[in-house]
Coordinates of C-alpha atoms and ligand atoms in Angstrom, one line a residue:
X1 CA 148.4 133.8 47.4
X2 CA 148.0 137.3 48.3
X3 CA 145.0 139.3 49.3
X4 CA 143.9 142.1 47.7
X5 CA 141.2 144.7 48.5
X6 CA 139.8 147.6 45.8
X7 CA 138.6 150.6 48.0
X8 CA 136.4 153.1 46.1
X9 CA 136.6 156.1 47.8
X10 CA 132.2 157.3 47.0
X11 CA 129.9 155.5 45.1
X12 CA 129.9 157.5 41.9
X13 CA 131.6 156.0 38.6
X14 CA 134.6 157.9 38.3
X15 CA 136.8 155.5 38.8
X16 CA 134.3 152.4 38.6
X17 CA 136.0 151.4 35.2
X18 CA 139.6 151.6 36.2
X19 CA 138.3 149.1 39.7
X20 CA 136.6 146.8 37.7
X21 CA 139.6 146.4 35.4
X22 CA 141.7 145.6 38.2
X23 CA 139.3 143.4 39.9
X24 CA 139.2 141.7 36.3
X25 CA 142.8 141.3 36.2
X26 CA 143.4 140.1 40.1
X27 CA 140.4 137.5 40.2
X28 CA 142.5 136.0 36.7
X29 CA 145.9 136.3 38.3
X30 CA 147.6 133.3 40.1
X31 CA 149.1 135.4 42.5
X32 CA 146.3 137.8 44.0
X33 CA 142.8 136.8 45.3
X34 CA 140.3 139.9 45.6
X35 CA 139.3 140.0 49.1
X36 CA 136.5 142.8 50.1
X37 CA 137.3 143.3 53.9
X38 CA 140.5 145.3 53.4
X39 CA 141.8 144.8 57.2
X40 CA 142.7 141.3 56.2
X41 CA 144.2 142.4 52.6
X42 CA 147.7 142.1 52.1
X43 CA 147.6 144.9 49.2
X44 CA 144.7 147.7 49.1
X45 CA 144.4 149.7 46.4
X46 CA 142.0 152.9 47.4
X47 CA 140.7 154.6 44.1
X48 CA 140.8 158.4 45.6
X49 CA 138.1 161.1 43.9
X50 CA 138.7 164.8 43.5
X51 CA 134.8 165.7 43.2
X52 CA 133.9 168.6 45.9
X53 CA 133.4 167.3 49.1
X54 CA 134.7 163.7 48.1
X55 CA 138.0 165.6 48.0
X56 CA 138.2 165.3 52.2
X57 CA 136.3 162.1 52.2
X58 CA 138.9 160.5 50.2
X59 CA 141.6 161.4 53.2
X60 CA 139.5 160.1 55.7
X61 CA 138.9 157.1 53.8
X62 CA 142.9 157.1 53.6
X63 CA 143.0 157.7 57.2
X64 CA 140.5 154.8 58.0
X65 CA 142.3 152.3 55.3
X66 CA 145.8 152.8 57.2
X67 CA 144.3 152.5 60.8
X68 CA 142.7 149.5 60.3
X69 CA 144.3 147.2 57.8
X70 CA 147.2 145.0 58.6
X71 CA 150.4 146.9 59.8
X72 CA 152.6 144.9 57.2
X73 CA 149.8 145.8 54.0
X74 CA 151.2 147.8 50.8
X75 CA 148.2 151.0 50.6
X76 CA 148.5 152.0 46.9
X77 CA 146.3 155.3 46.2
X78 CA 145.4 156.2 43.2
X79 CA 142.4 158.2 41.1
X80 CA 141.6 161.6 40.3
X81 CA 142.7 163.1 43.9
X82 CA 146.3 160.9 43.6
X83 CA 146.3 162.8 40.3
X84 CA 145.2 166.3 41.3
X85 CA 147.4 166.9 44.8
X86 CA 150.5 164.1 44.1
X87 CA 153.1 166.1 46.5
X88 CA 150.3 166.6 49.1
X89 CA 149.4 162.9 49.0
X90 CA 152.9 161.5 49.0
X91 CA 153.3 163.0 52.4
X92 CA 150.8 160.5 54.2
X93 CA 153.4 158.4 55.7
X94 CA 152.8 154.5 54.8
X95 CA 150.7 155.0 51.1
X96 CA 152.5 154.5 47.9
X97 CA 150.7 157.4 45.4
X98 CA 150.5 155.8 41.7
X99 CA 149.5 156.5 38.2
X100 CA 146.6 154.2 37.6
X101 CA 148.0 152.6 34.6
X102 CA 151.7 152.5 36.3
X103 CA 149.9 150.6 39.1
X104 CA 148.2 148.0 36.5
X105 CA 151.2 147.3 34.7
X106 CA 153.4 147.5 38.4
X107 CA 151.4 143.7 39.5
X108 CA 152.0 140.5 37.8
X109 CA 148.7 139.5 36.1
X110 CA 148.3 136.6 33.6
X111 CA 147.2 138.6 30.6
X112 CA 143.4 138.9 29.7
X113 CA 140.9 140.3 27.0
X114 CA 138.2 140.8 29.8
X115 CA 137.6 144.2 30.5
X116 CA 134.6 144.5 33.4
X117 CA 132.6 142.4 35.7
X118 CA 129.3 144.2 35.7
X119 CA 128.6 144.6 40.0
X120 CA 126.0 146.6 39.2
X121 CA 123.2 148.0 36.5
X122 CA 125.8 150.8 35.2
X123 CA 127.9 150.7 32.2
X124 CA 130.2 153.1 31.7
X125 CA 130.4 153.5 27.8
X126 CA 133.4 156.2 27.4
X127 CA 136.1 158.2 29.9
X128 CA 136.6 161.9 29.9
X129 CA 135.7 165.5 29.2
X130 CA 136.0 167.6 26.3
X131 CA 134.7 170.7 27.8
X132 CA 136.2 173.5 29.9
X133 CA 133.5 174.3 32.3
X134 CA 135.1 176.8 34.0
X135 CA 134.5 175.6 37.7
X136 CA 135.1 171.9 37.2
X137 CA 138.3 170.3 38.2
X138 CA 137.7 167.4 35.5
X139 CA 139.5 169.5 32.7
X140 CA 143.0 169.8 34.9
X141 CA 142.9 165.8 35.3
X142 CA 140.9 164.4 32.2
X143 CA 142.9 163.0 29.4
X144 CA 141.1 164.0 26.0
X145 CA 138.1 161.6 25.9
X146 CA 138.1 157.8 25.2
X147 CA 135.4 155.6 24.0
X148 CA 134.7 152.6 24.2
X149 CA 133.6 150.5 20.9
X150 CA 130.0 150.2 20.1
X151 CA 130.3 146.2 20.4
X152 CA 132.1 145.9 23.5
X153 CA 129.2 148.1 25.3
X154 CA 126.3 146.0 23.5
X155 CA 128.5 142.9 25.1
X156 CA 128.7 144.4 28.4
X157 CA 125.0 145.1 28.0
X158 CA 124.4 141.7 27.2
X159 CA 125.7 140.0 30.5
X160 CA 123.2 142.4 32.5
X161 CA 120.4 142.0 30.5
X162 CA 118.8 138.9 31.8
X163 CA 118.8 140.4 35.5
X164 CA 118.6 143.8 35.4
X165 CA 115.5 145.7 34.4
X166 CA 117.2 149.2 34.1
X167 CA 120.4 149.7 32.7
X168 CA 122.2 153.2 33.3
X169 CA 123.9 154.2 30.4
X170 CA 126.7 157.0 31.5
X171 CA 130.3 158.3 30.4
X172 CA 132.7 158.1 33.3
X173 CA 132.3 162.3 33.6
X174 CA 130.6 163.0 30.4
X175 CA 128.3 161.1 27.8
X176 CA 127.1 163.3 24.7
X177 CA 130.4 163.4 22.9
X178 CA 130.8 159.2 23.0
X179 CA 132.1 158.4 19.6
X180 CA 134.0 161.5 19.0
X181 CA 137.9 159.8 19.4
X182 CA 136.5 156.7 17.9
X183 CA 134.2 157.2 14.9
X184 CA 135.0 161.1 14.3
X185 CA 131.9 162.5 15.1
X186 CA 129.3 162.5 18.2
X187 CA 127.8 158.9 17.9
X188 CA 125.3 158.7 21.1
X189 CA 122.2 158.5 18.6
X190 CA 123.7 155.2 16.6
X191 CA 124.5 153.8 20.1
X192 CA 121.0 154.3 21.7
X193 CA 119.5 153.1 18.3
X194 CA 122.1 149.7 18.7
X195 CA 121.2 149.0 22.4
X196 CA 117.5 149.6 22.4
X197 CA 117.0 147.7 18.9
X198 CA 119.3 144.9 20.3
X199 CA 117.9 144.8 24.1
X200 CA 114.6 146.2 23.8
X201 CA 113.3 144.7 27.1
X202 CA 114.6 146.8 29.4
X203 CA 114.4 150.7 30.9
X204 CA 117.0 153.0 29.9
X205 CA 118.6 155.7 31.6
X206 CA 120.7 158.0 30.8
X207 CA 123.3 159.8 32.9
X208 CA 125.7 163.0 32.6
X209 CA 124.5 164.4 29.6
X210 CA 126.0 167.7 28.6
X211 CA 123.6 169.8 26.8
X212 CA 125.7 170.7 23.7
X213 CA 125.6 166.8 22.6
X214 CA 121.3 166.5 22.4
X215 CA 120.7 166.9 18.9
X216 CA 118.1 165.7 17.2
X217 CA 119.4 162.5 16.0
X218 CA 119.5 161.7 19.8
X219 CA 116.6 163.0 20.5
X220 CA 114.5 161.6 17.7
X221 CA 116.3 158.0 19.4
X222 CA 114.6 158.9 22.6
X223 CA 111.1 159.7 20.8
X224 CA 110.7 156.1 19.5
X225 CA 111.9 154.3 22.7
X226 CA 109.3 154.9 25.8
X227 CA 111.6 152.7 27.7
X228 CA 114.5 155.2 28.1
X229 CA 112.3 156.3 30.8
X230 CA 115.1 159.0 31.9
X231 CA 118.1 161.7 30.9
X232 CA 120.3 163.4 33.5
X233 CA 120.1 167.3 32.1
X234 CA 122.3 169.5 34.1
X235 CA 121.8 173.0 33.3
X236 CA 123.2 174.1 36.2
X237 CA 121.5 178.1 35.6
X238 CA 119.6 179.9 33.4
X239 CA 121.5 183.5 33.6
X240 CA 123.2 183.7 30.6
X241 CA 126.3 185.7 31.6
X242 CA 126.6 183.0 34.8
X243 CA 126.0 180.5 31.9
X244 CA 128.7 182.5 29.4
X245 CA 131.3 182.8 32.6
X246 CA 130.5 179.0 33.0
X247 CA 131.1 177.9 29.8
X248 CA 128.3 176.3 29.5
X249 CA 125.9 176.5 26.3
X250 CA 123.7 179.4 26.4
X251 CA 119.8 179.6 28.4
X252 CA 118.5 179.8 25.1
X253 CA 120.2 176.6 23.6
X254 CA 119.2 174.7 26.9
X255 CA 115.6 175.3 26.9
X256 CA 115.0 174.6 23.1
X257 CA 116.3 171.1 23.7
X258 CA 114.3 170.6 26.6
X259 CA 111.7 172.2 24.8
X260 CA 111.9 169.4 21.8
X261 CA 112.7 166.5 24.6
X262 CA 109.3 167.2 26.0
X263 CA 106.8 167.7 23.0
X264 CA 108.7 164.0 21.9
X265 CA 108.2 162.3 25.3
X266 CA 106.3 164.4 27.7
X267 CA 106.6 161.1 30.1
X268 CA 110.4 161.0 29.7
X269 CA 112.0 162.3 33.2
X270 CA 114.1 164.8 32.8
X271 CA 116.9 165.6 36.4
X272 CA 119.1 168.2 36.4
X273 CA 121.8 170.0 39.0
X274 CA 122.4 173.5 39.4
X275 CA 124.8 175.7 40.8
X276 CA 124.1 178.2 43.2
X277 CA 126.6 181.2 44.6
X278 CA 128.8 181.2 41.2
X279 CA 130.4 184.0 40.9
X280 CA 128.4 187.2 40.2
X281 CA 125.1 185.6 41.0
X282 CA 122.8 188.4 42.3
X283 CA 119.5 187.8 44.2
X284 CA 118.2 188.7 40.8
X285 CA 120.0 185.9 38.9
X286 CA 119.3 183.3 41.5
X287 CA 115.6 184.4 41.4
X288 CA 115.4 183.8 37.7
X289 CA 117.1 180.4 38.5
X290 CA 114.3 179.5 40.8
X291 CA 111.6 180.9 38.9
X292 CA 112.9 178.4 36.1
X293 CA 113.1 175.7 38.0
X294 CA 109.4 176.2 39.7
X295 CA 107.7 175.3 35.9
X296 CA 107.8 171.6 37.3
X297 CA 109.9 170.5 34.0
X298 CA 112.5 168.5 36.0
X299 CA 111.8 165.1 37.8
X300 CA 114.7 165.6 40.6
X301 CA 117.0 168.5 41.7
X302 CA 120.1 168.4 42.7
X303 CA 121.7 171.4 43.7
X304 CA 125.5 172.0 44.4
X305 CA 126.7 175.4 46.3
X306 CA 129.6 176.7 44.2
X307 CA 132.9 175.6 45.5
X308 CA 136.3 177.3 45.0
X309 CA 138.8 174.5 43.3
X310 CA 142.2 175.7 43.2
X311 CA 143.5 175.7 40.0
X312 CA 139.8 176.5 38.3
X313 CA 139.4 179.8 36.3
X314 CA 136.1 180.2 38.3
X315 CA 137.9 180.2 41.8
X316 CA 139.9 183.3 39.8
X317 CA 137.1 185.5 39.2
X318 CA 135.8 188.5 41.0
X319 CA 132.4 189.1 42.8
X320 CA 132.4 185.8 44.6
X321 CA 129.6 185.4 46.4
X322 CA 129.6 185.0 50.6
X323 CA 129.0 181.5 51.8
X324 CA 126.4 182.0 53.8
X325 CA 124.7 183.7 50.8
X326 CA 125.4 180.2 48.8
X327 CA 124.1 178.0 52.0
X328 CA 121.1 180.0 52.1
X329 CA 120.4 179.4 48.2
X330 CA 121.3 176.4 47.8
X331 CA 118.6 175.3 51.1
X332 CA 115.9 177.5 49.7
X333 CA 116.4 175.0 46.4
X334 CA 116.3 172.4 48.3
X335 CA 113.7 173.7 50.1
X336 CA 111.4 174.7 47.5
X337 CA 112.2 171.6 45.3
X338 CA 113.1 168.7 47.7
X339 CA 116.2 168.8 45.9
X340 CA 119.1 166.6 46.7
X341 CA 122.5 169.2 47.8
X342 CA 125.8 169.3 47.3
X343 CA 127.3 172.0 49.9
X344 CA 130.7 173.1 48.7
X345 CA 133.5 171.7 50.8
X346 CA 134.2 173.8 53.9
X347 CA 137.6 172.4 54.0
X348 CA 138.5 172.8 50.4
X349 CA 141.5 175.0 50.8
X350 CA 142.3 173.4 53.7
X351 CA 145.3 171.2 53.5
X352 CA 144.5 167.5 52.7
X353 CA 147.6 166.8 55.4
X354 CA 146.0 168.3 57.8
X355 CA 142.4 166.6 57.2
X356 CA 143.9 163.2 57.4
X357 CA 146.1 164.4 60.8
X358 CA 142.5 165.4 62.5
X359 CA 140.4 162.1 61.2
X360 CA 143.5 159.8 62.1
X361 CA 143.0 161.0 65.8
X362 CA 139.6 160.6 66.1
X363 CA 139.8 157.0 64.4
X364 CA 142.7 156.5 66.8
X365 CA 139.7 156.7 69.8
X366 CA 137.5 154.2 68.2
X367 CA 138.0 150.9 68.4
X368 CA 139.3 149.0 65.4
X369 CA 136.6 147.3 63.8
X370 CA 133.5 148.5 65.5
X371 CA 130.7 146.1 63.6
X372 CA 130.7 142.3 63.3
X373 CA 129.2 142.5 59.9
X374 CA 131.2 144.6 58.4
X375 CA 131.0 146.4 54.5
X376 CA 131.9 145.3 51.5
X377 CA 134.6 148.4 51.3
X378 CA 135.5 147.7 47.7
X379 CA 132.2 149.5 46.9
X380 CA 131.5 152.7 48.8
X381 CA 134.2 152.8 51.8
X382 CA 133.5 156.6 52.0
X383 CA 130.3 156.3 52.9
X384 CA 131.2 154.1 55.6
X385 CA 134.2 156.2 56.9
X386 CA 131.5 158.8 57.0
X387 CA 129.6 156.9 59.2
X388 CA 131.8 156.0 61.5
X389 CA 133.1 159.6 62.0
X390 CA 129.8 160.9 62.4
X391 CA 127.8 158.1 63.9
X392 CA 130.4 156.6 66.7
X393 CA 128.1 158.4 69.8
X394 CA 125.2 157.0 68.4
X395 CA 126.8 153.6 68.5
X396 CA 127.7 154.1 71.9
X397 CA 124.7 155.2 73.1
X398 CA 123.5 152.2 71.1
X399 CA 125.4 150.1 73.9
X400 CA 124.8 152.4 76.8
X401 CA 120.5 151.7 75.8
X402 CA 121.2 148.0 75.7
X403 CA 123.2 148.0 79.1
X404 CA 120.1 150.3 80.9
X405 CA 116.9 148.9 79.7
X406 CA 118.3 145.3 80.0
X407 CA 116.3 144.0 83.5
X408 CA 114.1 140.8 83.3
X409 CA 115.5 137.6 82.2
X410 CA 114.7 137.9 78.3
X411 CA 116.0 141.8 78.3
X412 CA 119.2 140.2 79.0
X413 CA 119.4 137.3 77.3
X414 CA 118.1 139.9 74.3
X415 CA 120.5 142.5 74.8
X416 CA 123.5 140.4 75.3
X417 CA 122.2 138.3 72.0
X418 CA 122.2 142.0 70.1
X419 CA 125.6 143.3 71.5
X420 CA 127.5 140.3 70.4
X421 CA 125.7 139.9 67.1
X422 CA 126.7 143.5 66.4
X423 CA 130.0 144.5 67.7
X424 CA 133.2 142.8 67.3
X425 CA 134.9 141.6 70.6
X426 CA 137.3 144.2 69.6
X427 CA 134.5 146.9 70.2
X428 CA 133.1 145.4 73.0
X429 CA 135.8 145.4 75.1
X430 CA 136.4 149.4 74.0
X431 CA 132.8 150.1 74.9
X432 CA 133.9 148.7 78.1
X433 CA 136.4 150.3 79.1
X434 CA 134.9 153.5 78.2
X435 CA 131.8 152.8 80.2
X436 CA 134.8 151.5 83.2
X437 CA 136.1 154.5 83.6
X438 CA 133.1 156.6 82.8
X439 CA 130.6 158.1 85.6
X440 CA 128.3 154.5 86.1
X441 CA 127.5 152.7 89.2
X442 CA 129.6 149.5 90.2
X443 CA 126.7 147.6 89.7
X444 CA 126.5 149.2 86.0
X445 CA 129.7 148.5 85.3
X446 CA 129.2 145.0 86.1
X447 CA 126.6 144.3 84.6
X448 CA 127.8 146.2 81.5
X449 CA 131.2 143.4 81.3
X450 CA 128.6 141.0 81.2
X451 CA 126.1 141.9 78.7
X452 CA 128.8 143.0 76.4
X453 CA 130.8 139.4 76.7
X454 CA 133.7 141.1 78.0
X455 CA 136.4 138.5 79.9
X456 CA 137.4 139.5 82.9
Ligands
SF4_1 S1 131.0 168.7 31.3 FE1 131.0 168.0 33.4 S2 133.0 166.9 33.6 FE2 133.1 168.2 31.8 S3 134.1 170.1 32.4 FE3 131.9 170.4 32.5 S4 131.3 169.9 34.6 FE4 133.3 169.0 34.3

């Protein structure tokens, strides 16, 4: 039987639906077995997103997948970057770029009605976008918008209902327009009134709510349930020309709905984003933005610098605004507001080639598997790509602390104990060597092969 790992490239649900159907599929079929650690995976399948910075994370996560997974492994990439830069990705040497549903219907699976194993508190009750906001890269990928029916999401629902005591309810990229493609008509309101009459013993919250889709069926939903306790509301500004220029539904629109949301449920939390540096933003505009966002309506900011996607009719338009103008908003938000940020990617005209070129050398210099307990990289590899780019001195000086402060007779029995229980052999031995032919004493050096179980 084969192995097979899933490799999500960030921990946000784009493609959670598509993994879980796979993972459905392989854990049924005779011929694969779902494995998590994808160095010991005969096939890994790395679910690439296009999203801002996730755009570079993906490669590295590329990068990391074909450095350390078994020389003779099939890397299949697919998602919303696999979609967006084909040509670019096909270059990678060793990584097969696929059409999600070619890939599905490419392995032999023993055919099956199950659609999701539910990892986690999140269902995922529709895919795809009907807007156009004019900065987002969703509309150039997104294939109209499909739901899904009422009862398979009250059955999903069910199987998390005993052990979860919030359930996020969120479209893949969108949620107010669920029902359209299905039931001809914006059916959110009927579905909140289903769930919460069916599972009333559990919190509710909402995610990725576009503005246009509150109406007051939903809302009047919302007013008789205190336990939807939350609705993400991005209204990323309040200028109304940035707003037009956006696409997005006017200030005015916005702020009655929030307006009605709050004399219904003044406890309800309400989170938003907001973009900062779109083009033609004056200080003026971006004060009005902050002076809006200082009346205390919203629970949590997030707050995203405006990035310029190729391909976007934002990235088009004149009177872009400097970056360091955008970085400098976009920290005074999160100054003012503790809000969460989302810089624009540096390296987003950079080429995607020669992202993964530059993280496959620095991977190249780490040993392969640095920790003994390692991941479960079918969730949120990026994250942990991240880290290892980022936090490999910290690691080392990690071993270097160990090695110096280890003197009496339980410091080393302590720090040997620690070392082994956390690195790999693999890593040892690399820390080794680097400390071997680094600037350290004999003595150090010795005393460094022994701590770190290194054979001589
Ligand atoms: S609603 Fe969201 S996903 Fe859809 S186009 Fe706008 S930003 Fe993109």
């Amino acid at each position: 039987m084969k192995k097979m790992a899933l490799v999500l490239c960030n921990d946000m649900h784009m493609d959670l639906e598509n993994a879980n159907l796979l993972l459905t599929r392989v854990q049924q079929s005779k011929w694969y077995e779902v494995v998590c650690d994808y160095t010991i995976a005969d096939i890994v399948v790395v679910f690439t997103c296009a999203f801002g910075p996730s755009k570079m994370d993906s490669v590295r996560v590329i990068a990391d997948v074909r450095r350390n997974c078994k020389p003779e492994a099939k890397v299949f990439v697919t998602g919303c970057l696999a979609k967006l830069c084909t040509s670019e990705l096909k270059a990678i040497p060793g990584i097969s770029v696929q059409d999600f549903s070619y890939l599905l219907n490419s392995f032999e699976f023993v055919p099956t009605e199950t659609l999701s194993i539910p990892y986690q508190n999140k269902v995922i009750i529709s895919e795809g976008c009907l807007h156009h906001c004019s900065y987002c890269v969703y509309p150039m990928i997104a294939n109209g918008y499909k739901s899904k029916p009422i009862e398979m999401i009250l059955q999903e629902i069910q199987t998390l209902y005993d052990t979860e005591s919030t359930i996020y309810l969120t479209g893949a990229q969108e949620t107010a327009d669920y029902g359209i493609d299905l039931y001809g008509k914006r059916s959110f309101g009927d579905l909140l009134q289903r769930i919460t009459q069916q599972f009333p013993d559990c919190y509710y919250v909402i995610g990725w709510f576009h503005p246009a889709g509150l109406t007051e069926e939903v809302i009047s939903v919302i007013a008789e349930h205190p336990n939807i306790i939350e609705i993400m509301l991005h209204i990323q500004h309040v200028d109304d020309e940035i707003l037009k220029n956006m696409n997005r539904p006017s200030f005015q629109e916005m702020q009655e709905k929030i307006g009605m949301l709050q004399r219904v449920r003044p406890d309800l939390k309400i989170s938003t984003e907001a973009i900062v540096g779109f083009p033609g933003e004056t200080e003026e505009k971006f004060d009005s933005l902050v002076e809006y966002l200082r009346k205390g309506i919203f629970s949590n900011i997030g707050v995203a610098s405006f990035e310029m996607v190729k391909g976007t009719k934002a990235a088009m338009m004149p009177n872009q605004v400097p970056e360091e103008v955008k970085e400098r908003r976009m920290r005074e938000i999160e100054k003012c507001f503790g809000a969460t940020c989302y810089p624009a990617s540096k390296d987003g005209s950079e080429s995607l080639l020669e992202e993964y070129a530059r993280t496959s050398s620095i991977l190249s210099k780490m040993p392969k598997n640095i920790l003994v307990d390692r991941q479960k990289y079918h969730l949120i590899a990026g994250v942990d790509t991240k880290e290892k780019l980022e936090g490999f001195s910290l690691v080392l000086e990690d071993v270097l602390d160990s090695i110096r402060n280890a003197r009496t007779e339980f410091d080393w029995a302590r720090s040997q104990k620690h070392l082994c229980e956390t690195y790999t052999l693999e890593a040892r031995t690399f820390f080794y060597d680097l400390i071997q032919h680094g600037d350290f004493k004999i003595a150090f050096k010795e005393r460094a092969r022994q701590l770190l179980g290194v054979p001589q």
